[in-house]
Amino acid sequence: MNPSQQGATTLLGAEGARELIAFLTRSEPGRTTPGPGTAVIERAPEPGGPARRLRLSRPAAEEEPAEPRLLDRHVLRLAPAPRAEPGPPAPLFPPSTALLTHGLAALGAYDLPPDTELLPLSQEEALEEAVRRAAPRHVRVVVDLSREDRLRGPSERLLTLHDALFRTAKACAGLPALPESFVLVILGGIDADRVQHPSTGLFSGFAKSLALEWPASSVVAVVHEAAVLEEAEADAAAESLAGQLLPVVAFAGGVRLLLKAVRDPGTTAAAPKPLRTVVAAGGGRGIGATLLTALARRDRPRFHIIGSTPLGAGAPEEAVGRQEFIRARSTSPDRLTVREANAAYDRLAAAAEVRATVRTLEETCGPDRVTYHACDLRDPEAVREVVARIESVERDGVDLLLNIAGTNRAASVAKKSLADFRTVRDLKVRTHINLKAAFGDRQPRRWCNFGSFVGFTGQNGETDYGSANDYLNTAAAYSAARGSGEFTIGWTLWRDVGLGATPIMRRFLAKSAQFTAMPTPEGIDHFLHEIDQAEPTPLTVLFGDAERATMELAAPGYLDFCRVPDAPPESAPAPAPTASASTAPAPVAASPVPAAGPVRPALPDFFVDDIVDRRADRLTVVRTFTLERDAYLREHVVNGYPTLPGTFVPELAAQAAMHLVPGRVPAVLEDIRLDAFLRVYRPGRGETKKITARLVESGPRESVVDVEVTGDVLAPGGQLLVKDRRHFSARVRLRDEPVTAPRWEHWNDQGVEPVADPYHLPNPAVLLSGVFVSTGDTRAHPHGRRARYVPDRPGIERWFSGLVVPSVLLDGLARTSVLDRSDGDWIPLAVPRTIRRIDLYGGHTDATLAAAGTRVELYSLPARLDLESAEENRSVAVTAAGDVVLQIKDMTGAVLGHVNQTTGEYRGRRSPAEETTP
């Protein structure tokens, strides 16, 4: 019962008990799936009196297992990126150049070459005619943001220039040949503190998408701190000829900067406060509606939804199918054309969808807690009136504003109309401007923009959408730098709602393999995780394997740049006083100089066939896996295919790192990510993989190496589908000698219960045999799980005598973590996905342990462990004498199915993990 309904019916002292019982039993009314991990019960002790809230939360370990996540959270930030190969000086305005700018005043005292064609900003056809007449080989666009108000958003004058930018590109697309170069110079686009002007994204986003549309042209946006063209000329001219990782570079304080995407899970607040008031600009339909519903179930806030769809009273025909509706409307006395009838049906369907959203929110929060405001968000006066109404009832302000509004009309610049370009751009840009102005000095405590992956990378046919979303990026970054709580989430496509859910888009996604279709539960998790951050991160973007593969194809080397840690500010070389920093040579990591030791370790080569690329700070080795050479893979079968154990990735990484830094040994492995299985599908067909090691840090005590394992994805006929798809990645910390083992106190066996190792029981998901049957005496313990390492000495000596990491032991230790019964005698079968850290002690290997007959006990804790959550966990391998051999910290996994330890029956997971998840 909602507070507003009190007085009609009362349960007296039992008020709220139904909701409490439903939460505790996971059987909330109307739900067919387990309830969320938090809930709020609100009741007013006295009729008409103030309401009190009870917030319930479930420990993470009690949550139902979720699907493995497909997308990673990345933080966007500018990082130094010197040009590796500065070319010879080049003029910014070569012969046959057309210039678009606000006017000659924007150039200051700059003296244009006499043959440069100055394009008019006229709204008529003069601009297009000038482009056709000049047929320029080069186009330059000079944008002066130094005079643009940073707090009021883009001026009409600036938007007119942005229109002209599109018109210029469209006119060039109609020429016999596209321009050889198209360079935007954005003056005053960034300050000395590396904070971009909020309007910079309008132009940088355009450049990102245009560069993808015109791959044969040199398209780049140069964002410069300088306010006059003379000071930016040299950098802009050099960039016009340089190869680019991304088609947008910035210059601040004499340093060349590039946007970097850094994987970062973020840090949520210890106890996020329930939201009281939420304003959503858009959100009545699609993705927004889904997230508002999730927020309602968790916090039950007051909602104010601002949308352009008039709700109306609801016509009976809204339940009629589209074809029947069009037939009736196009043949009635007040007949409509088919196009008009189709549009009318869309309007009715939209209104019905919004009404359904409002009803759902009211059912959860109460009818007096949801208000819908029909408003054109592009109209500043209308937005101001709505915000005034909201503020009149929300005297304590707004906890969260969700800027969700957006639309999409993808088409190349050649085919896109100016009207469509403005429609897509203005809905996001003007909504942001108008909301900022309407709230004035009473801004919401947190402000979340719904951005897009397209704002980060650009996309074919999306010059308008890319502009609008990159504007949300730079606007949020600027506001955050001034201390506000504004941030932008760069979403990719959702699988079940929004644009990605349409049949056409689903077919496109399946065929192109360019984007990850994100499941709805994962999208909700990402959203709640972001709004619960202890401190909001201004710019984040979500992407997975498909996006990584697409980026690597479009911009080889960019992801490598993103993975290299930034140099500490104190160690960054100062720019030369007489030359632009853009001409400085790229820094090269110093060769490691390990301390002298009594014995230089031999370099392992079991997973190294050949070194195909070697530099001071990087090398690439290749290794071909075959069933003839690697017959042990037949004893580790996943979903029917011989598969390299994920716990052998530390060995691959360690061997490559030791070849890069000879003389040191692996001590720690971190951030291990197992993105895709490494399989050998049939005899006679080898799988060749590249293992690339990059030195990121080297000192007298330790060398740090990042390693990535990649391979091409081929069709059965041998055609290349994906180049260098990533299988695994890890960071290796090398030391001069093995780390001394810490001590561990063995558990007593009081309260243990025997548990079968499910991997040794026949099943179609993960079946181990031979050398991989490495555990015995598996049992559940009050503190966690236990097992004993039982190495197959002959098998280890045959296959793994040359390994430097005890990989078979590591495999058995990881499997110990799944020894939990569920639903009686069912035991999960899981595969690892990520491991935060592995510590190696004493220099042990599988071969040395087996040869010495060393007894090793395996421990896993805590007592209750959900490997598909992000909860902390630990697994430790300990000798009988109490010395730790190795330990695993914070492993996550994906459950593929369950085995009944009594009957041996196998039960597949109802929502099986994706085939590409290891």
Tab-separated table of N, CA and C in Angstrom, residues 747-796:
chain	number	residue	atom	x	y	z
A	747	TRP	N	43.697	-24.955	8.598
A	747	TRP	CA	42.401	-25.135	9.263
A	747	TRP	C	42.299	-26.572	9.774
A	748	ASN	N	41.581	-26.733	10.887
A	748	ASN	CA	41.232	-28.098	11.265
A	748	ASN	C	40.024	-28.536	10.445
A	749	ASP	N	39.714	-29.798	10.440
A	749	ASP	CA	38.657	-30.333	9.586
A	749	ASP	C	37.323	-30.468	10.301
A	750	GLN	N	37.177	-29.798	11.407
A	750	GLN	CA	35.901	-29.878	12.122
A	750	GLN	C	34.794	-29.234	11.285
A	751	GLY	N	33.718	-29.971	11.075
A	751	GLY	CA	32.575	-29.431	10.341
A	751	GLY	C	32.669	-29.560	8.835
A	752	VAL	N	33.665	-30.282	8.301
A	752	VAL	CA	33.783	-30.385	6.844
A	752	VAL	C	32.768	-31.384	6.301
A	753	GLU	N	32.395	-31.206	5.031
A	753	GLU	CA	31.508	-32.133	4.337
A	753	GLU	C	32.125	-32.435	2.974
A	754	PRO	N	32.229	-33.714	2.621
A	754	PRO	CA	32.806	-34.058	1.302
A	754	PRO	C	31.954	-33.485	0.170
A	755	VAL	N	32.626	-32.984	-0.856
A	755	VAL	CA	31.966	-32.443	-2.048
A	755	VAL	C	32.720	-32.985	-3.258
A	756	ALA	N	32.001	-33.509	-4.220
A	756	ALA	CA	32.653	-34.020	-5.429
A	756	ALA	C	33.170	-32.869	-6.284
A	757	ASP	N	34.312	-33.089	-6.912
A	757	ASP	CA	34.813	-32.098	-7.870
A	757	ASP	C	34.007	-32.241	-9.155
A	758	PRO	N	33.167	-31.270	-9.497
A	758	PRO	CA	32.256	-31.441	-10.639
A	758	PRO	C	32.974	-31.543	-11.972
A	759	TYR	N	34.213	-31.046	-12.031
A	759	TYR	CA	34.949	-31.053	-13.301
A	759	TYR	C	35.430	-32.454	-13.672
A	760	HIS	N	35.400	-33.372	-12.698
A	760	HIS	CA	35.835	-34.738	-12.953
A	760	HIS	C	34.660	-35.656	-13.270
A	761	LEU	N	33.431	-35.124	-13.175
A	761	LEU	CA	32.231	-35.906	-13.464
A	761	LEU	C	31.814	-35.664	-14.904
A	762	PRO	N	31.343	-36.681	-15.609
A	762	PRO	CA	30.958	-36.477	-17.017
A	762	PRO	C	29.933	-35.364	-17.166
A	763	ASN	N	30.227	-34.428	-18.041
A	763	ASN	CA	29.310	-33.313	-18.306
A	763	ASN	C	29.729	-32.663	-19.610
A	764	PRO	N	28.807	-31.968	-20.297
A	764	PRO	CA	29.139	-31.356	-21.597
A	764	PRO	C	29.740	-29.969	-21.501
A	765	ALA	N	29.856	-29.402	-20.294
A	765	ALA	CA	30.310	-28.016	-20.171
A	765	ALA	C	31.825	-27.930	-20.001
A	766	VAL	N	32.349	-28.460	-18.880
A	766	VAL	CA	33.795	-28.420	-18.615
A	766	VAL	C	34.194	-29.778	-18.058
A	767	LEU	N	34.932	-30.546	-18.834
A	767	LEU	CA	35.332	-31.887	-18.416
A	767	LEU	C	36.853	-31.990	-18.447
A	768	LEU	N	37.420	-32.350	-17.287
A	768	LEU	CA	38.868	-32.468	-17.163
A	768	LEU	C	39.247	-33.929	-16.972
A	769	SER	N	40.392	-34.293	-17.504
A	769	SER	CA	40.905	-35.649	-17.371
A	769	SER	C	42.424	-35.585	-17.382
A	770	GLY	N	43.050	-36.767	-17.212
A	770	GLY	CA	44.503	-36.841	-17.323
A	770	GLY	C	45.224	-35.910	-16.371
A	771	VAL	N	46.135	-35.119	-16.903
A	771	VAL	CA	46.993	-34.273	-16.089
A	771	VAL	C	46.207	-33.210	-15.324
A	772	PHE	N	45.000	-32.903	-15.769
A	772	PHE	CA	44.217	-31.853	-15.111
A	772	PHE	C	43.335	-32.382	-13.980
A	773	VAL	N	43.358	-33.699	-13.744
A	773	VAL	CA	42.706	-34.236	-12.540
A	773	VAL	C	43.725	-34.050	-11.410
A	774	SER	N	43.743	-32.868	-10.832
A	774	SER	CA	44.842	-32.461	-9.953
A	774	SER	C	44.400	-32.173	-8.528
A	775	THR	N	43.137	-32.470	-8.189
A	775	THR	CA	42.671	-32.218	-6.829
A	775	THR	C	42.056	-33.491	-6.248
A	776	GLY	N	42.146	-33.618	-4.956
A	776	GLY	CA	41.545	-34.721	-4.240
A	776	GLY	C	41.060	-34.247	-2.890
A	777	ASP	N	40.271	-35.109	-2.219
A	777	ASP	CA	39.759	-34.791	-0.885
A	777	ASP	C	39.052	-33.435	-0.871
A	778	THR	N	38.275	-33.179	-1.921
A	778	THR	CA	37.559	-31.899	-2.011
A	778	THR	C	36.417	-31.881	-0.998
A	779	ARG	N	36.253	-30.765	-0.278
A	779	ARG	CA	35.271	-30.709	0.786
A	779	ARG	C	34.896	-29.269	1.105
A	780	ALA	N	33.683	-29.126	1.608
A	780	ALA	CA	33.219	-27.829	2.087
A	780	ALA	C	33.626	-27.683	3.554
A	781	HIS	N	33.963	-26.459	3.939
A	781	HIS	CA	34.446	-26.174	5.292
A	781	HIS	C	33.655	-24.994	5.841
A	782	PRO	N	33.439	-24.917	7.130
A	782	PRO	CA	32.712	-23.760	7.678
A	782	PRO	C	33.322	-22.415	7.291
A	783	HIS	N	34.622	-22.395	7.042
A	783	HIS	CA	35.279	-21.140	6.651
A	783	HIS	C	35.304	-20.938	5.141
A	784	GLY	N	35.021	-21.983	4.365
A	784	GLY	CA	35.099	-21.861	2.913
A	784	GLY	C	35.122	-23.229	2.258
A	785	ARG	N	36.212	-23.528	1.548
A	785	ARG	CA	36.353	-24.784	0.828
A	785	ARG	C	37.805	-25.271	0.947
A	786	ARG	N	37.981	-26.603	0.857
A	786	ARG	CA	39.307	-27.192	0.976
A	786	ARG	C	39.505	-28.273	-0.072
A	787	ALA	N	40.752	-28.515	-0.412
A	787	ALA	CA	41.110	-29.609	-1.294
A	787	ALA	C	42.601	-29.901	-1.116
A	788	ARG	N	43.048	-30.967	-1.720
A	788	ARG	CA	44.470	-31.324	-1.690
A	788	ARG	C	44.972	-31.408	-3.121
A	789	TYR	N	46.146	-30.859	-3.353
A	789	TYR	CA	46.780	-30.906	-4.672
A	789	TYR	C	47.331	-32.304	-4.908
A	790	VAL	N	46.882	-32.939	-6.013
A	790	VAL	CA	47.313	-34.298	-6.351
A	790	VAL	C	47.909	-34.264	-7.762
A	791	PRO	N	49.157	-33.875	-7.902
A	791	PRO	CA	49.729	-33.723	-9.244
A	791	PRO	C	49.974	-35.067	-9.919
A	792	ASP	N	49.747	-35.093	-11.219
A	792	ASP	CA	50.073	-36.255	-12.055
A	792	ASP	C	51.517	-36.074	-12.519
A	793	ARG	N	52.453	-36.661	-11.767
A	793	ARG	CA	53.863	-36.397	-12.047
A	793	ARG	C	54.265	-36.780	-13.463
A	794	PRO	N	53.905	-37.971	-13.963
A	794	PRO	CA	54.303	-38.298	-15.351
A	794	PRO	C	53.732	-37.306	-16.367
A	795	GLY	N	52.465	-36.938	-16.198
A	795	GLY	CA	51.872	-35.987	-17.139
A	795	GLY	C	52.543	-34.626	-17.071
A	796	ILE	N	52.867	-34.183	-15.866
A	796	ILE	CA	53.534	-32.882	-15.717
A	796	ILE	C	54.920	-32.923	-16.328
